C-alpha positions as CSV (number, residue, x, y, z in Angstrom):
1,M,132.6,107.6,78.7
2,N,129.3,105.8,78.8
3,L,130.4,103.9,81.9
4,L,131.6,107.1,83.6
5,I,128.2,108.7,83.0
6,V,126.4,105.8,84.7
7,L,128.8,105.8,87.6
8,A,128.6,109.6,88.0
9,A,124.8,109.4,88.2
10,L,125.0,106.7,90.9
11,V,127.6,108.6,92.9
12,F,125.6,111.9,92.6
13,L,122.5,110.2,93.9
14,M,124.5,108.7,96.8
15,L,126.0,112.0,97.7
16,V,122.7,114.0,97.7
17,A,121.1,111.2,99.8
18,Y,124.0,111.4,102.3
19,R,123.7,115.2,102.5
20,G,120.1,114.8,103.4
21,Y,118.5,116.1,100.2
22,S,115.2,114.7,98.9
23,V,115.6,111.6,96.7
24,I,112.2,112.3,95.3
25,L,113.6,115.5,93.8
26,F,117.1,114.4,92.9
27,A,116.5,110.8,91.5
28,P,114.9,112.2,88.3
29,V,117.7,114.9,88.2
30,A,120.4,112.2,88.4
31,A,118.6,110.0,85.8
32,M,117.9,112.7,83.3
33,G,121.4,114.2,83.8
34,A,122.8,110.8,82.7
35,V,120.4,110.8,79.7
36,L,121.4,114.4,78.8
37,L,125.0,113.5,78.6
38,T,124.2,110.4,76.5
39,D,121.7,111.8,74.1
40,P,119.9,115.1,74.9
41,S,117.0,114.4,72.5
42,L,116.0,111.4,74.7
43,V,115.4,113.4,77.9
44,P,111.6,114.1,77.4
45,P,110.6,110.7,76.1
46,L,112.6,108.7,78.7
47,F,111.3,110.9,81.5
48,S,107.7,110.3,80.5
49,S,107.8,106.8,79.2
50,V,110.4,105.2,81.5
51,F,111.0,107.2,84.7
52,M,107.4,108.1,85.4
53,E,106.1,104.7,84.2
54,K,108.4,102.9,86.6
55,M,107.8,105.3,89.4
56,V,104.0,105.1,89.1
57,G,104.1,101.3,88.7
58,F,106.0,101.0,91.9
59,V,103.5,103.2,93.8
60,K,100.6,101.2,92.3
61,N,102.0,97.9,93.5
62,Y,103.5,98.8,96.9
63,F,101.9,102.0,98.3
64,P,99.0,100.2,100.0
65,V,101.6,98.0,101.8
66,F,103.6,101.1,102.9
67,M,100.4,102.8,104.1
68,L,98.8,99.9,105.9
69,G,102.1,99.1,107.5
70,A,102.5,102.7,108.8
71,V,98.9,102.8,110.0
72,F,99.3,99.4,111.8
73,G,102.4,100.6,113.5
74,K,100.7,103.8,114.6
75,V,97.7,102.1,116.1
76,I,100.0,99.7,117.9
77,E,101.8,102.8,119.3
78,L,98.5,104.7,120.2
79,S,97.0,101.7,121.9
80,G,100.0,101.3,124.3
81,F,100.5,97.8,122.9
82,S,104.2,98.5,121.9
83,K,105.0,99.6,125.5
84,S,103.3,96.6,126.9
85,I,105.2,94.2,124.7
86,V,108.5,95.9,125.6
87,S,107.7,95.8,129.3
88,A,106.7,92.2,129.2
89,V,109.8,91.0,127.4
90,I,112.0,92.9,129.8
91,G,110.1,91.4,132.7
92,V,110.7,87.9,131.3
93,L,114.4,88.2,130.4
94,G,115.4,90.6,133.1
95,R,116.9,94.0,133.0
96,E,120.4,92.5,133.3
97,R,120.0,91.1,129.8
98,A,119.5,94.5,128.3
99,V,121.0,93.8,124.9
100,L,119.1,90.5,124.4
101,S,115.9,92.1,125.6
102,I,116.0,95.0,123.2
103,V,117.0,92.9,120.2
104,I,114.0,90.5,120.9
105,V,111.6,93.3,121.4
106,C,112.6,94.9,118.1
107,A,112.4,91.5,116.3
108,I,108.9,90.9,117.6
109,L,107.6,94.3,116.5
110,T,109.2,94.2,113.0
111,Y,108.2,90.6,112.3
112,G,104.7,91.5,113.5
113,G,104.5,94.1,110.8
114,V,105.4,97.3,112.6
115,S,107.4,99.8,110.5
116,L,111.2,99.9,111.3
117,F,110.9,103.7,111.9
118,V,108.1,103.2,114.4
119,V,110.1,100.6,116.2
120,V,113.0,103.0,116.7
121,F,110.8,105.6,118.4
122,A,108.9,103.0,120.5
123,V,111.9,101.1,121.8
124,Y,114.5,103.8,122.4
125,P,113.2,105.1,125.7
126,F,113.3,101.6,127.1
127,A,116.7,100.9,125.7
128,A,118.1,104.1,127.2
129,E,116.7,103.3,130.7
130,M,118.0,99.7,130.6
131,F,121.5,100.7,129.3
132,R,121.7,103.5,131.9
133,Q,120.8,101.2,134.8
134,G,123.2,98.5,133.5
135,E,126.0,101.0,133.0
136,I,126.2,99.9,129.3
137,P,127.6,102.6,126.9
138,K,124.8,104.4,125.2
139,R,126.8,104.3,121.9
140,L,125.8,100.6,121.7
141,I,122.1,101.3,121.5
142,P,122.0,102.0,117.8
143,A,123.7,98.7,116.9
144,T,121.4,96.8,119.3
145,I,118.2,98.3,117.7
146,A,119.7,97.8,114.2
147,L,120.3,94.1,114.9
148,G,116.7,93.6,116.1
149,A,114.9,95.8,113.6
150,F,117.1,96.3,110.5
151,S,118.4,92.8,109.9
152,F,117.0,89.3,110.0
153,T,113.3,90.2,110.7
154,M,113.4,92.7,107.9
155,D,114.2,90.3,105.0
156,A,115.4,86.9,106.2
157,L,112.7,85.3,108.3
158,P,110.1,83.7,106.1
159,G,106.8,85.5,106.0
160,T,108.0,88.9,107.3
161,P,105.6,91.6,106.0
162,Q,108.4,94.2,105.6
163,I,108.6,95.7,102.1
164,Q,112.1,94.2,101.5
165,N,110.5,90.7,101.6
166,I,107.6,91.7,99.3
167,I,109.4,93.3,96.4
168,P,111.0,90.1,95.1
169,T,107.5,88.4,94.9
170,T,106.5,90.6,91.9
171,F,109.6,89.7,89.9
172,F,109.9,86.0,90.7
173,N,106.2,85.1,91.2
174,T,107.1,83.8,94.7
175,T,105.5,84.4,98.1
176,T,106.8,86.1,101.3
177,W,107.4,82.5,102.7
178,A,110.0,81.7,100.0
179,A,112.9,79.5,101.0
180,P,112.0,79.2,104.6
181,I,114.9,76.9,105.6
182,L,117.5,79.4,104.1
183,G,115.7,82.3,105.8
184,V,115.8,80.7,109.2
185,I,119.4,79.7,108.9
186,G,120.4,83.2,107.8
187,S,118.4,84.6,110.7
188,V,120.1,82.4,113.3
189,F,123.5,83.3,111.9
190,V,122.8,87.1,112.1
191,F,121.2,86.8,115.5
192,V,123.9,84.8,117.2
193,T,126.8,86.6,115.6
194,G,125.3,90.0,116.2
195,I,124.5,89.3,119.9
196,A,128.0,87.9,120.4
197,Y,129.6,91.0,118.9
198,I,127.6,93.5,120.9
199,E,128.1,91.6,124.2
200,N,131.8,91.5,123.4
201,R,131.8,95.2,122.9
202,R,129.8,95.7,126.2
203,G,132.3,93.5,128.1
204,A,135.3,95.4,126.8
205,A,133.7,98.8,127.7
206,Q,133.0,97.6,131.2
207,R,136.5,96.3,131.7
208,N,137.7,99.7,130.6
209,G,135.5,101.4,133.2
210,E,133.3,103.0,130.6
211,G,129.7,103.6,131.8
212,Y,126.6,104.8,130.1
213,G,128.1,108.2,129.3
214,A,127.6,111.8,130.4
215,E,126.4,115.1,128.7
216,L,124.4,113.1,126.2
217,L,121.7,114.4,123.8
218,N,118.1,113.4,123.3
219,E,117.9,111.6,126.6
220,P,114.3,110.4,127.2
221,E,112.5,110.9,130.5
222,P,112.9,107.8,132.8
223,F,110.1,105.4,132.0
224,E,107.4,105.3,134.6
225,E,105.6,102.0,134.9
226,K,101.9,102.9,134.3
227,E,98.9,100.7,133.7
228,L,99.7,99.0,130.5
229,P,97.5,96.6,128.4
230,N,97.8,92.9,129.0
231,P,100.9,91.7,127.1
232,W,99.0,88.8,125.6
233,I,96.3,91.1,124.2
234,A,99.1,93.4,123.0
235,L,100.7,90.6,121.1
236,S,97.5,89.3,119.5
237,P,97.4,91.8,116.6
238,L,100.9,90.8,115.7
239,V,99.9,87.2,115.7
240,V,96.8,88.0,113.6
241,V,99.1,89.6,111.0
242,G,101.4,86.6,110.9
243,V,98.7,83.9,110.8
244,A,96.5,85.8,108.3
245,N,99.5,86.4,106.0
246,F,100.3,82.7,106.0
247,I,96.6,81.7,105.4
248,L,96.0,84.3,102.7
249,T,99.2,83.4,100.9
250,K,97.6,79.9,100.4
251,L,94.0,81.1,99.8
252,V,94.5,83.9,97.3
253,P,95.8,81.8,94.4
254,R,93.2,79.1,95.0
255,A,90.4,81.6,95.1
256,Y,91.4,83.5,91.9
257,G,93.4,81.0,89.9
258,A,96.3,82.0,87.7
259,T,94.4,84.8,86.0
260,H,91.2,86.5,87.1
261,E,88.9,88.0,84.4
262,V,85.7,90.0,84.9
263,T,83.6,92.3,82.7
264,L,82.0,95.4,84.3
265,S,80.0,97.9,82.3
266,G,81.4,96.5,79.1
267,H,85.0,96.8,80.3
268,A,87.0,93.6,80.5
269,I,89.4,93.5,83.4
270,A,92.1,90.8,83.6
271,T,94.5,90.4,86.5
272,K,97.5,88.1,86.6
273,I,97.4,86.7,90.2
274,G,101.0,85.5,90.5
275,P,102.7,88.9,90.7
276,V,100.2,90.3,93.2
277,A,99.1,87.3,95.3
278,A,101.8,88.0,98.0
279,I,101.0,91.7,98.1
280,W,97.3,91.0,98.5
281,A,98.0,88.5,101.3
282,V,100.1,91.1,103.2
283,E,97.6,93.9,102.7
284,G,94.8,91.7,103.9
285,A,96.8,90.6,106.9
286,L,97.7,94.2,107.9
287,L,94.0,95.2,107.6
288,L,93.0,92.4,109.9
289,G,95.8,93.4,112.3
290,I,94.5,97.0,112.4
291,L,91.0,95.8,113.0
292,A,92.3,93.6,115.8
293,V,93.9,96.6,117.5
294,F,90.6,98.5,117.3
295,V,88.7,95.5,118.8
296,F,91.0,95.3,121.8
297,A,91.8,99.0,122.3
298,W,89.2,101.1,120.5
299,R,89.0,103.9,123.1
300,P,92.6,105.0,123.4
301,V,93.1,104.5,119.6
302,L,90.0,106.3,118.5
303,T,90.7,109.5,120.5
304,K,94.0,110.0,118.7
305,F,93.4,108.2,115.4
306,A,92.7,111.3,113.3
307,D,96.0,112.9,113.9
308,G,97.9,109.6,114.2
309,S,96.6,108.3,110.9
310,K,97.5,111.6,109.1
311,A,101.1,111.3,110.4
312,A,101.2,107.6,109.4
313,V,99.9,108.3,105.8
314,A,102.3,111.2,105.4
315,G,105.2,109.0,106.4
316,A,104.1,106.2,104.1
317,L,103.8,108.6,101.2
318,L,107.3,109.9,101.8
319,A,108.8,106.4,102.2
320,S,107.0,105.0,99.1
321,L,107.8,107.9,96.9
322,N,111.5,107.9,97.9
323,T,111.8,104.3,96.9
324,A,109.6,104.8,93.8
325,S,111.9,107.6,92.6
326,E,114.9,105.3,93.0
327,Y,113.0,102.6,91.1
328,G,112.4,105.0,88.2
329,F,116.0,106.1,88.4
330,G,117.1,102.4,88.0
331,G,114.7,101.9,85.1
332,V,116.3,104.7,83.2
333,I,119.9,103.8,84.1
334,A,119.3,100.2,83.0
335,L,118.6,101.4,79.4
336,L,121.8,103.4,79.0
337,P,124.8,102.0,77.1
338,G,127.0,102.4,80.2
339,F,124.9,100.1,82.2
340,E,125.4,97.4,79.7
341,M,129.1,97.5,80.6
342,V,128.2,97.2,84.3
343,S,125.8,94.4,83.6
344,A,128.3,92.6,81.6
345,A,130.9,92.9,84.4
346,L,128.4,91.5,86.9
347,K,127.4,88.7,84.5
348,A,131.0,87.7,84.5
349,I,130.6,86.4,88.0
350,P,129.9,82.8,87.1
351,N,127.7,81.7,90.0
352,P,124.2,83.1,89.5
353,L,123.3,83.4,93.2
354,V,126.6,85.1,94.1
355,N,126.0,87.3,91.0
356,E,122.6,88.3,92.3
357,A,123.8,88.9,95.9
358,I,126.7,91.1,94.9
359,T,124.5,93.1,92.4
360,V,121.7,93.7,94.9
361,T,123.9,94.6,97.9
362,V,126.2,96.9,95.8
363,L,123.2,98.9,94.4
364,A,121.6,98.9,97.9
365,G,124.8,100.3,99.3
366,I,125.1,103.0,96.6
367,T,121.5,104.2,96.9
368,G,121.5,103.8,100.7
369,S,118.2,102.0,100.5
370,A,117.5,98.2,100.7
371,S,114.2,98.5,98.9
372,G,115.5,101.1,96.4
373,G,118.7,99.2,95.6
374,M,116.9,95.9,95.2
375,S,114.3,97.5,93.0
376,I,117.0,98.9,90.8
377,A,118.8,95.6,90.6
378,L,115.7,93.5,89.9
379,A,114.2,96.0,87.5
380,A,117.3,95.9,85.4
381,M,118.4,92.2,85.8
382,S,115.5,90.1,87.0
383,D,115.1,88.5,83.5
384,T,118.8,87.6,83.6
385,F,118.4,86.1,87.0
386,I,115.4,84.1,86.0
387,A,117.2,82.7,82.9
388,A,120.2,81.8,85.1
389,A,117.9,80.1,87.5
390,Q,116.3,78.0,84.8
391,A,119.7,77.1,83.3
392,A,121.1,76.0,86.6
393,S,117.8,74.4,87.9
394,I,117.8,76.7,90.9
395,P,114.3,77.4,92.4
396,L,113.2,81.0,92.1
397,D,112.4,80.9,95.8
398,V,116.1,80.7,96.5
399,F,116.7,83.8,94.3
400,H,113.9,85.6,96.2
401,R,115.5,84.9,99.6
402,V,119.0,85.8,98.4
403,A,117.9,89.1,96.9
404,A,115.9,90.0,100.0
405,M,118.7,89.3,102.4
406,A,121.4,90.9,100.1
407,S,119.3,94.1,100.0
408,G,119.5,94.5,103.8
409,G,123.3,94.2,103.9
410,M,125.3,97.1,102.6
411,D,122.3,99.3,102.5
412,T,123.1,100.5,106.0
413,L,126.0,102.6,104.9
414,P,126.3,106.1,106.5
415,H,123.8,107.8,104.1
416,N,121.0,105.2,104.7
417,G,117.8,107.0,105.9
418,A,117.1,104.5,108.6
419,V,120.7,104.9,110.1
420,I,120.4,108.7,110.0
421,T,117.0,108.5,111.7
422,L,118.3,106.0,114.3
423,L,121.3,108.2,115.2
424,A,119.1,111.3,115.3
425,V,116.5,109.7,117.6
426,T,119.2,108.4,120.0
427,G,121.1,111.7,120.0
428,L,124.4,110.2,118.8
429,T,126.7,110.9,115.9
430,H,128.2,108.7,113.2
431,R,131.6,109.1,114.9
432,Q,130.2,107.8,118.2
433,A,128.0,104.9,117.2
434,Y,128.2,104.1,113.5
435,K,131.2,101.7,113.6
436,D,129.1,99.1,115.6
437,V,126.1,99.5,113.2
438,F,128.5,98.9,110.3
439,V,129.7,95.6,111.9
440,I,126.0,94.5,112.0
441,T,125.9,95.4,108.3
442,L,128.9,93.2,107.6
443,T,127.3,90.4,109.6
444,K,124.2,90.7,107.5
445,T,126.2,90.7,104.3
446,A,128.1,87.6,105.4
447,A,124.8,85.8,106.2
448,V,123.8,85.9,102.5
449,F,126.9,83.9,101.5
450,V,126.4,81.5,104.4
451,V,122.9,80.8,103.0
452,I,124.2,80.4,99.5
453,A,126.9,77.9,100.7
454,F,124.3,76.0,102.6
455,F,122.0,75.7,99.6
456,Y,124.8,74.3,97.4
457,L,126.0,71.9,100.0
458,T,122.6,70.4,100.9
459,G,120.2,71.4,98.2
460,M,117.7,72.4,100.9
461,Y,115.8,75.7,100.8
């Protein structure tokens, strides 16, 4: 019965997310419903002392990253830099290489720190025009954007400032550059396999005489080439974010040591630097990136910054609270007797890295959120993973990279928010386009086990 209660709570949360209801509202409902069925007297104390503590703790740690990332993406959009980058990449690769061009554009933007959701809106008009001119089925656009924005640059490439690569740092005391060799190998596997699959699907469609399509929804206006910023200037803020993140990752621990202590107005403030060093580095890098955009394009940005920043902050609040609610849900579920049975079953998987990969990707799939599923898994089992790492002499950097990559695998099931947004923006349905997105998901999941196998074969990370 205890196990059924936990599974029912997970399934309920998955169903309400799939139906489009707010996770902020229903994550506490699901968590407290499970507590109610276990021991009704525990509902008030677990809500205040566990759910809210976990939720507020997540917001305290990660909301600045969500907010700065959203604002950075917005100023990149307002400045015209995103259009300039897209246009330049298309000019270099050629319009006949539509799939490769769109994947690379999405990769550049997401690895440069632009939010995944911003990338979808920025790239879709160009993708639609290129696919229309190349007579490539529109139904392949979501898979193409997903490959570039929702896969290897989200959590595999070392140093990526996306939240999925930041969350493990607070549990394992690692940096966003953890296990760079494994990250690069996983990225190459996903990129090559994904491109090959989409090109195969494109070739099959053309052999069958299938064109772009007719009577389609949400078709953008044909893109008109206007005066765009110099592409090298447009790329410079992304470079600033990447370089600053790398430098600050090294400088922060040196500047503050293992623990920083200060007394202000009689109050002693002590901060453990390990869990927050990577977060500070990314926050500093994003701030410098935003300043770089203002330096190069202050006029177009400043005229629209008031409304643009409000929209960015609102989006960041929604995204961070969604994930924070799932994190609070995970903290409560992890304390229930039924979860001990789930945990014991997962612990029965003998290999610690495979154990972690399966745990994270299953919970990410159930919640429909890479960051949410990983947060639940690490909140509940990070101590177990750390103990297993010490027992097997496996560096925690490897556990960081495996957790990050596993989170971005099965999270893109039909109820995933990014998938729903992607299909809505492109005007397509799950029936039309989801199958190809799901194959990219499977490719991403397979990459995790490729990386694990490489580590055990070579010991390199």
